């Protein structure tokens, strides 16, 4: 499987080597220079940046791959994007997109001239300039790679439903040690050669991380071959350090692997092979870290060692010897052989870059908003639950959303631009009706008794939240739509991926040339209050706390209390862009409250008074506000209101529900924040508010700390008490149940507790009764299990 | 590599099969029955629990492995613990520890009698009973497995420095799809056969998850063999469903693999082989999901399919047909052949279980607190920084801690019970002096130019936060000590592992028989304010927000402002137990403030007034309080105080520093919370507080919302503005710099801004000057770069 053909003529070899040298030269220049970009005068201290920031080690390898991809794109007119796993090799990505010309098209202030070169160099890692990584600012990138591990999963996400696209994905050997990357290799079991594009993984072993060798860098070729065969690939090896030999090997190997990709695809597409799991090619590229850089500095090994990781020679301003090393190094690329008098890449080299949108820096797939088509959605009214008698009907809200999703899948079937992702839980999360119109993707063997598995399913299930999240990110970033449904507790597994995506969106929104992409939508079901069966490890509502830390213009958090509100929220989120929407909704049968019209009005307002559940005289302020956010807290609050009204008929109770959580926040802090006047109207300025909240109570305090009545807001939520028990017992353990809420209300209304000691006693007795009942019978008391709202 | 030997005599085979049936019987009983445990009367509806919760699918396989491990333990007197990756197979773990007798020793209310059996069954997944997973309540478990992915990494953590221990680790094929598990296989490159124990991974392929086949379950044996050879193992296969054949295969395979383990270890230990990376055995066990359970229910395939995952036949109370299936199924194990008249396991079966601490449920390694020895630490005074002139000395605080850690490693070298973990960043985080006394563990090839790599290093570096965290958890849970140093932003990668460990600690602290283990200590350095060189993706201080959601008795958060406070905090954390301590401290040169004595007093108090940095008249309240938490915020606050005092000499300024963040919280909410009197003394009840905080500002509001003066606390922190720039520019972008702080102070003191318009103008001009300077020169203005505290 080692390449033998030698497709490069000596002339081609010389040209491609010069192109590579040009990219290397520009990379070094970005790390070091703020002036004298073409070394037209001897290098002086003042030409060198005061702070040297950047990563050289991986960059020459990235440039080498880039040059060879250019060659094959041009030769075969291929549609390729470059996924740069070692995103800290940003200088290389910038250099190559500059050589292609796209950089100057996007950033005309950095033209293809000597002046432009000076600006290109100076701006890199410089205040007011560009970041050191392959960030949103970098043309052709949909992957920063700052946090390592997601290159390959992004690559597969980009390739799904893009049959003509090939994603060349460079995986660094550092990154290859991460968990998400180690699992990502298995993505080949979910890629359909008939309808999807291809991913070409290039494992770039330069042997070292920051200060250590890498695991795979020190693994024998034999074990590597076994490992990747075991993962289901056909590995090809390109190894060495002598440029000419490496160019020949790489060119020959590319010929082979792109032949292989095409033949796999055409065999399936022309019906000559089953659409099963083919053995896709992948490349193992071993090249020295800091290749072509200084061999030694101060007597210490640099090239081919971890000392080449960042800035290989560091004291170039003060130390003449270091500066000499730098100058010799840069001149070794022979800039005069590369750039003309005006500082432009010489024409014969420029000719090597692909043209127009074939340039990897200009490929529209890497600026997915350019390709994005609006999602077609059915009218939500078609799925609305009829509300005859509030709270009497028990419905699984996510099941209703499932009907809507089924039809959304149908409406977009031709466009092939909508998928649903989840860790083996679509059915469990009651979205099963999507299987009336599609299946789960499965490329390994399918047994005749398997259920809803197919080669062309649009539901992607794998027991890895990392893969679900990463595939979806790649899918969205290339202009498509999707939904990730997940157990609430385990979405924390991708906290850090969420962070990185939020950061990407924040920056890309600020770039005019980056077009909006569809929002990343989470449906968190099997939530904390309905994981009574799986126990404490499955009970964690903290993801929204993480989300609330992000920029207000990026994030939204919805807690729809019933099916109609969930329909509005789901429909709304799927049509937004450049955001991250989190929807938390239960999958168990639950009471239904709002008609569709009411739901629409309520969701648009974000929060509001539920008159039908309030007992107040509109001429004066209520005695107490019973507020709630989340489906279970809503049910418990309404039950508490019923208990309170029955026991204390003259108590003025206002019931408030919050569906758009960030409506609570100051409008200066979040665009959805209720204005202060409206907030004060709903929550009053001085009455006690008993707030039953779905998650950790602190979040409500944090969101409302600027509100007039904040000091009277008393929040009940999850206080980290959990185990395997009954659903109602979960609320009791955390003091979020109706009895605790009613007791809290009584205690907070001045003078009330003294007036109604019998009511207090009766409520406390209920808690004792519950405790005994549930431990004897193993299920909840009929009065809580079959509770219905009555007015 | 398939087993051929047949070590089981027919008698042995019959006994082990009966033992397995007993475990299976008890497992089914726990899921279904609340009465009639020995089926001594026909099964009636009222014998069956009202809610059927539990996971059958994986359980028979877990029981099968358990029985065969018992056999080999007894035969060879081995020291083995059982790591149950599919922790939802809790009924199996409970059943086996009950059969061993240890369950009744720990829980005498569940004796080895018919009554005990009834209680054993009823308590499972029952309110007030035990959870459905292998939770802390389960003897012999250090791994709940609720969130999948960490079994193997826990197993390796347990094996390190335990040369006689063998960790048998069952990995489910669902779990095997996760990222952390996929990376964990590479842990073999960090296990030294001379000084560490062994891990025997048993990949249990039952083929299905909740509603899907598994990737590895549908992978061919050939690919599996390649995959695990590629990972560096020698795979053995045990496959089938016919019990007798499976028993024979398993027994023979165990003989082989335990021979192999012993021969690898003895070759190295006796000096006959190099302590390199041996090819450890692992087992692939293919057995049907729900093995021995109902073949079909309601005409649908159950055994050998995903329908067996949880409760295979569900309507046993109402449906006579279902109940009949259950009764037939349970009777198929022939309980009369297994339990005597008193309901006790028959003597000839009981004899198969190991004795005393060899029982896997009683192995002290699975209750690490029993084995834990106090860590020896040197006196922190030996490392203290002398403070002659406050703020004049620039020191890398983590470097000082590094000296302390070096000597801690030395002091505990003989005990071999302390390790340092981190993703390739020990040196980068300035803890490099530990390499004076130890090295990084590295079992692959070592080159002569490699630096500080050795077979027996005590520093564990791998580019996977998941592996670092999981190894450390396993190491702590088996009674040892450790520290995890990590970039602040990327600790979010293990948010969910942190959650799970916090949950484990919360529950295990409530169990008298579980002895305290050492705290999990994080040192988060390369923090948000000093990731100016890596850019936005590396800038995230939100981990502490997650931590603050956990139970107050479990978590601590420290933000030491200098080296002496860091020394106290580090020393303190290393000596605590059953907690999670988070320390955030910079690695760059920074000003030093407190003498060791002052540092000790300050850290013990948690927060306090820095008189030496205050300008106030003790007879009246100050005009403004400048508070800070974190090293960079402290520096900026002191600089703001200096600016304010110079410009407005009669302004009464109090400077407050918070080192123990949770001291801010109400003492009712956190044991470290300052009492309200003391809080009001420090922060006053009505003066403006400008609080410069290291992370997201909301956390301070959330922690202080119950404090008297909360409405006057104005927090500056990270507001999600970042890129590659200078360190000071990072603070300016987020308005946490000295100029913004001083401006905020002026604006908050009533009437002050109108009095000093020139000061306001001058401060604003400084921001403009900074902006221009940094963009021109690429580094910070000398006056901020070389700023020193002067009084």
Coordinates of N, CA, C and O in Angstrom, one line a residue, chain A residues 717-787:
Chain A
X717 N -35.3 24.8 43.2 CA -34.9 24.1 42.0 C -34.1 22.9 42.4 O -34.4 22.3 43.5
X718 N -33.2 22.4 41.6 CA -32.5 21.2 41.9 C -31.4 21.5 42.8 O -30.5 22.3 42.5
X719 N -31.4 20.9 44.0 CA -30.3 21.2 44.9 C -29.4 19.9 45.1 O -29.0 19.6 46.2
X720 N -29.3 19.2 44.0 CA -28.3 18.1 44.0 C -28.7 17.0 44.9 O -27.8 16.4 45.6
X721 N -30.0 16.7 45.0 CA -30.5 15.5 45.7 C -31.1 14.6 44.7 O -32.1 15.0 44.1
X722 N -30.5 13.4 44.6 CA -31.1 12.5 43.6 C -30.8 11.1 43.9 O -29.8 10.8 44.6
X723 N -31.5 10.2 43.3 CA -31.3 8.8 43.4 C -32.3 8.1 42.5 O -33.0 8.8 41.7
X724 N -32.4 6.8 42.5 CA -33.4 6.1 41.8 C -34.7 6.1 42.7 O -34.6 5.5 43.8
X725 N -35.7 6.7 42.3 CA -36.9 6.8 43.1 C -38.1 7.1 42.2 O -38.0 6.8 41.0
X726 N -39.2 7.6 42.7 CA -40.4 7.9 41.9 C -40.2 9.4 41.4 O -39.5 10.2 42.0
X727 N -41.0 9.7 40.3 CA -40.9 11.1 39.8 C -41.3 12.1 40.9 O -40.6 13.1 41.1
X728 N -42.4 11.9 41.6 CA -42.8 12.9 42.6 C -41.8 13.0 43.7 O -41.5 14.1 44.2
X729 N -41.2 11.9 44.1 CA -40.3 11.9 45.2 C -39.0 12.7 44.8 O -38.4 13.3 45.7
X730 N -38.7 12.7 43.5 CA -37.5 13.6 43.1 C -37.8 15.0 43.4 O -37.0 15.8 43.9
X731 N -39.1 15.5 43.2 CA -39.4 16.9 43.5 C -39.4 17.1 45.0 O -38.9 18.1 45.5
X732 N -39.8 16.1 45.8 CA -39.8 16.3 47.2 C -38.4 16.3 47.8 O -38.1 17.2 48.6
X733 N -37.5 15.5 47.3 CA -36.1 15.5 47.8 C -35.5 16.8 47.6 O -34.7 17.2 48.3
X734 N -35.9 17.5 46.5 CA -35.3 18.8 46.2 C -36.2 20.0 46.6 O -36.0 21.1 46.3
X735 N -37.3 19.6 47.4 CA -38.2 20.7 47.9 C -38.8 21.6 46.8 O -39.0 22.8 47.0
X736 N -39.1 20.9 45.7 CA -39.7 21.7 44.6 C -41.2 21.2 44.4 O -41.8 21.7 43.5
X737 N -41.6 20.3 45.3 CA -43.0 19.8 45.1 C -44.0 20.8 45.6 O -43.7 21.7 46.2
X738 N -45.2 20.5 45.2 CA -46.4 21.3 45.5 C -46.5 21.7 47.0 O -46.9 22.8 47.4
X739 N -46.2 20.7 47.9 CA -46.4 20.9 49.3 C -45.3 21.9 49.8 O -45.6 22.9 50.5
X740 N -44.1 21.7 49.4 CA -43.1 22.7 49.8 C -43.3 24.0 49.2 O -43.1 25.1 49.9
X741 N -43.8 24.1 48.0 CA -44.1 25.4 47.3 C -45.2 26.1 48.1 O -45.1 27.3 48.3
X742 N -46.2 25.4 48.4 CA -47.3 26.0 49.1 C -46.9 26.5 50.5 O -47.2 27.6 50.9
X743 N -46.1 25.7 51.2 CA -45.6 26.1 52.5 C -44.7 27.3 52.4 O -44.8 28.2 53.2
X744 N -43.9 27.3 51.3 CA -43.0 28.5 51.2 C -43.8 29.7 50.9 O -43.5 30.8 51.5
X745 N -44.9 29.6 50.1 CA -45.7 30.8 49.8 C -46.3 31.3 51.1 O -46.3 32.5 51.4
X746 N -46.8 30.4 51.9 CA -47.5 30.8 53.2 C -46.4 31.5 54.1 O -46.7 32.5 54.7
X747 N -45.2 30.9 54.1 CA -44.2 31.5 55.0 C -43.8 32.9 54.6 O -43.3 33.7 55.3
X748 N -43.9 33.2 53.3 CA -43.4 34.4 52.7 C -44.5 35.6 52.7 O -44.1 36.7 52.5
X749 N -45.7 35.2 52.9 CA -46.7 36.3 52.9 C -46.8 36.7 54.4 O -47.1 35.9 55.3
X750 N -46.5 38.0 54.6 CA -46.4 38.5 56.0 C -47.7 38.1 56.8 O -48.8 38.4 56.4
X751 N -47.4 37.5 57.9 CA -48.5 37.2 58.9 C -49.4 36.0 58.5 O -50.2 35.6 59.3
X752 N -49.2 35.5 57.4 CA -50.1 34.4 56.9 C -50.0 33.1 57.7 O -50.9 32.5 58.1
X753 N -48.7 32.7 57.9 CA -48.5 31.4 58.6 C -49.2 31.4 60.0 O -49.8 30.4 60.4
X754 N -49.2 32.5 60.7 CA -49.8 32.6 62.0 C -51.3 32.4 61.9 O -52.0 31.9 62.7
X755 N -51.8 32.9 60.7 CA -53.3 32.9 60.5 C -53.8 31.5 60.2 O -55.0 31.2 60.5
X756 N -52.9 30.7 59.5 CA -53.4 29.4 59.0 C -52.6 28.2 59.5 O -52.1 27.4 58.7
X757 N -52.4 28.1 60.8 CA -51.5 27.0 61.3 C -52.1 25.6 60.8 O -51.3 24.7 60.6
X758 N -53.4 25.5 60.7 CA -53.9 24.2 60.3 C -53.5 23.8 58.9 O -53.3 22.7 58.6
X759 N -53.5 24.9 58.0 CA -53.1 24.6 56.6 C -51.6 24.1 56.6 O -51.3 23.2 55.9
X760 N -50.8 24.8 57.3 CA -49.4 24.5 57.4 C -49.2 23.0 57.9 O -48.5 22.2 57.3
X761 N -50.0 22.7 58.9 CA -49.9 21.4 59.5 C -50.3 20.3 58.5 O -49.7 19.3 58.3
X762 N -51.4 20.7 57.8 CA -51.9 19.7 56.8 C -50.9 19.5 55.6 O -50.7 18.3 55.2
X763 N -50.3 20.5 55.2 CA -49.3 20.4 54.1 C -48.1 19.6 54.6 O -47.6 18.7 53.9
X764 N -47.7 19.9 55.8 CA -46.5 19.1 56.4 C -46.9 17.6 56.5 O -46.1 16.7 56.3
X765 N -48.1 17.4 56.9 CA -48.6 16.0 57.0 C -48.6 15.3 55.7 O -48.3 14.1 55.6
X766 N -48.9 16.0 54.6 CA -48.8 15.4 53.3 C -47.4 14.9 53.0 O -47.3 13.9 52.3
X767 N -46.4 15.7 53.4 CA -45.1 15.3 53.1 C -44.7 14.0 53.8 O -44.1 13.1 53.3
X768 N -45.2 13.9 55.1 CA -45.0 12.7 55.9 C -45.7 11.5 55.2 O -45.1 10.4 55.1
X769 N -46.9 11.8 54.8 CA -47.7 10.7 54.2 C -47.0 10.2 52.9 O -47.0 9.0 52.7
X770 N -46.6 11.2 52.1 CA -45.9 10.8 50.9 C -44.7 9.9 51.2 O -44.5 8.9 50.6
X771 N -43.9 10.4 52.1 CA -42.7 9.6 52.5 C -43.0 8.2 52.8 O -42.3 7.2 52.3
X772 N -44.0 8.0 53.6 CA -44.3 6.6 54.0 C -44.9 5.8 52.9 O -44.6 4.7 52.6
X773 N -45.8 6.5 52.1 CA -46.5 5.8 51.0 C -45.5 5.3 50.0 O -45.5 4.1 49.6
X774 N -44.6 6.1 49.6 CA -43.8 5.8 48.5 C -42.8 4.7 48.9 O -42.4 3.8 48.1
X775 N -42.4 4.7 50.1 CA -41.5 3.7 50.6 C -42.1 2.3 50.8 O -41.5 1.3 50.7
X776 N -43.5 2.4 51.0 CA -44.2 1.1 51.1 C -44.6 0.6 49.8 O -44.4 -0.6 49.5
X777 N -45.1 1.5 48.9 CA -45.7 1.0 47.7 C -44.8 1.0 46.5 O -45.1 0.4 45.5
X778 N -43.8 1.8 46.6 CA -42.9 1.9 45.4 C -43.4 2.7 44.3 O -42.9 2.7 43.2
X779 N -44.5 3.4 44.5 CA -45.0 4.3 43.5 C -45.6 5.5 44.2 O -45.8 5.5 45.4
X780 N -45.9 6.6 43.4 CA -46.5 7.8 44.1 C -47.9 7.6 44.5 O -48.7 6.8 43.9
X781 N -48.3 8.4 45.5 CA -49.7 8.4 45.9 C -50.6 8.7 44.8 O -50.3 9.6 43.9
X782 N -51.8 8.1 44.7 CA -52.7 8.4 43.6 C -53.0 9.9 43.4 O -53.1 10.4 42.3
X783 N -53.1 10.6 44.5 CA -53.4 12.0 44.4 C -52.4 12.9 43.8 O -52.7 13.9 43.2
X784 N -51.1 12.4 43.8 CA -50.1 13.2 43.0 C -49.9 12.6 41.6 O -49.7 13.3 40.7
X785 N -50.1 11.3 41.6 CA -49.8 10.6 40.3 C -50.9 11.0 39.3 O -50.6 11.2 38.1
X786 N -52.1 11.0 39.7 CA -53.2 11.3 38.8 C -53.8 12.7 39.0 O -55.0 13.0 38.7
X787 N -53.0 13.6 39.5 CA -53.4 14.9 39.8 C -53.9 15.6 38.5 O -53.3 15.5 37.4

